[in-house]
Short mmCIF file of C-alpha atoms in Angstrom, two decimals:
data_model
loop_
_atom_site.label_atom_id
_atom_site.label_comp_id
_atom_site.label_asym_id
_atom_site.label_seq_id
_atom_site.Cartn_x
_atom_site.Cartn_y
_atom_site.Cartn_z
CA MET A 1 -2.91 -18.33 4.85
CA ASN A 2 -2.80 -16.59 8.43
CA LYS A 3 -0.94 -18.07 11.09
CA ILE A 4 -3.39 -16.97 13.56
CA LYS A 5 -7.25 -17.86 12.93
CA ARG A 6 -10.45 -17.07 14.39
CA GLY A 7 -11.46 -19.74 17.29
CA ASP A 8 -8.00 -20.47 17.98
CA GLU A 9 -6.65 -20.18 21.70
CA VAL A 10 -3.80 -17.92 22.19
CA SER A 11 -1.35 -16.87 25.09
CA VAL A 12 -0.46 -13.37 25.40
CA VAL A 13 3.54 -13.28 25.53
CA ILE A 14 3.81 -9.58 25.67
CA GLY A 15 2.20 -6.78 27.82
CA LYS A 16 -0.18 -6.21 30.84
CA ASP A 17 -2.03 -9.78 30.18
CA LYS A 18 1.28 -11.84 29.49
CA GLY A 19 0.72 -15.41 30.49
CA ARG A 20 -3.28 -15.11 30.19
CA ARG A 21 -5.05 -17.35 27.56
CA GLY A 22 -8.14 -16.65 25.47
CA THR A 23 -10.13 -17.61 22.23
CA VAL A 24 -9.49 -15.11 19.35
CA LEU A 25 -13.02 -13.80 18.41
CA GLU A 26 -12.14 -11.60 15.19
CA ILE A 27 -8.78 -10.77 13.22
CA LEU A 28 -8.92 -6.95 12.07
CA SER A 29 -7.49 -5.82 9.06
CA ASN A 30 -4.62 -3.48 10.63
CA HIS A 31 -2.51 -6.50 12.08
CA LYS A 32 -4.77 -6.79 15.40
CA VAL A 33 -6.79 -9.41 17.00
CA LEU A 34 -9.50 -9.41 19.89
CA VAL A 35 -9.34 -11.94 22.30
CA GLU A 36 -11.80 -13.00 24.50
CA GLY A 37 -10.96 -11.64 27.98
CA ILE A 38 -7.68 -10.02 27.11
CA ASN A 39 -6.96 -6.30 27.16
CA ILE A 40 -10.19 -5.16 29.01
CA VAL A 41 -10.73 -1.52 29.49
CA LYS A 42 -12.94 0.65 31.30
CA LYS A 43 -15.02 2.87 28.73
CA HIS A 44 -17.24 5.83 30.10
CA THR A 45 -20.40 6.40 27.94
CA LYS A 46 -22.74 8.99 27.97
CA ALA A 47 -26.46 8.47 28.52
CA ASN A 48 -28.57 8.79 25.31
CA PRO A 49 -32.46 8.50 26.34
CA ASN A 50 -33.33 8.59 22.90
CA ALA A 51 -31.57 5.40 22.04
CA GLY A 52 -32.13 3.78 25.44
CA VAL A 53 -28.73 3.55 26.07
CA GLU A 54 -27.78 4.14 30.02
CA GLY A 55 -24.62 6.19 30.89
CA GLY A 56 -21.70 4.87 33.19
CA ILE A 57 -18.55 2.94 32.83
CA ILE A 58 -18.64 -0.65 30.81
CA ASP A 59 -15.84 -3.05 30.51
CA LYS A 60 -14.60 -3.31 26.58
CA THR A 61 -12.61 -5.50 24.79
CA MET A 62 -9.71 -3.86 22.92
CA PRO A 63 -7.73 -5.30 19.87
CA ILE A 64 -4.05 -6.58 20.80
CA ASP A 65 -1.33 -6.58 18.09
CA ILE A 66 -0.87 -10.24 16.39
CA SER A 67 2.64 -10.04 17.37
CA ASN A 68 1.97 -10.11 20.95
CA VAL A 69 0.04 -13.38 20.90
CA MET A 70 1.32 -17.15 20.11
CA ILE A 71 -1.08 -19.89 19.77
CA TRP A 72 -1.24 -22.56 22.55
CA ASN A 73 0.27 -25.83 21.90
CA PRO A 74 -1.86 -28.16 24.03
CA GLU A 75 0.57 -31.13 23.87
CA LYS A 76 3.48 -29.03 25.26
CA ASN A 77 1.38 -27.22 27.37
CA GLN A 78 3.02 -23.76 26.39
CA PRO A 79 2.64 -21.48 23.33
CA GLY A 80 4.24 -22.31 20.17
CA ARG A 81 5.41 -20.71 16.95
CA VAL A 82 3.16 -21.92 13.78
CA GLY A 83 4.76 -23.01 10.25
CA PHE A 84 3.24 -24.34 7.25
CA LYS A 85 3.71 -27.66 5.62
CA THR A 86 1.94 -29.36 2.48
CA ASP A 87 0.32 -32.77 3.00
CA LYS A 88 0.00 -35.57 0.68
CA ASP A 89 -3.04 -34.10 -1.13
CA GLY A 90 -1.18 -30.87 -1.79
CA LYS A 91 -3.04 -29.00 0.90
CA LYS A 92 -1.28 -26.31 2.94
CA ILE A 93 -1.75 -26.94 6.66
CA ARG A 94 -0.78 -25.35 10.14
CA ILE A 95 2.13 -27.03 12.34
CA PHE A 96 3.77 -26.44 15.44
CA ARG A 97 7.40 -25.78 14.92
CA SER A 98 8.55 -27.32 18.25
CA ASN A 99 7.11 -30.82 17.36
CA GLY A 100 5.50 -30.80 14.03
CA ALA A 101 1.91 -31.61 14.99
CA ALA A 102 -0.97 -30.10 13.01
CA VAL A 103 -2.96 -27.02 14.57
CA ASP A 104 -6.16 -27.95 13.05
CA LEU A 105 -7.04 -31.00 14.45
#
């Protein structure tokens, strides 16, 4: 079970976007995540009239390392570390280390 999943609200703790928050769009296999509105770069594209693609400069979301983001804890209003706990049914759930609240509500 991963500590960060698609759809989680995360905060960037290291890098040029430090302090910004966004929603995880995708988890990549090489320990990277795509976060909405984070790590935006300018990409220069060449025109391709056969495919109907216009040339120019576009904004593109690039992956950020999973170690550079933390899940946002709404109760404490700050990012928090995630741990695991088994509930009464024997199901594994994610919890915040700071206050023990469940991540998945």
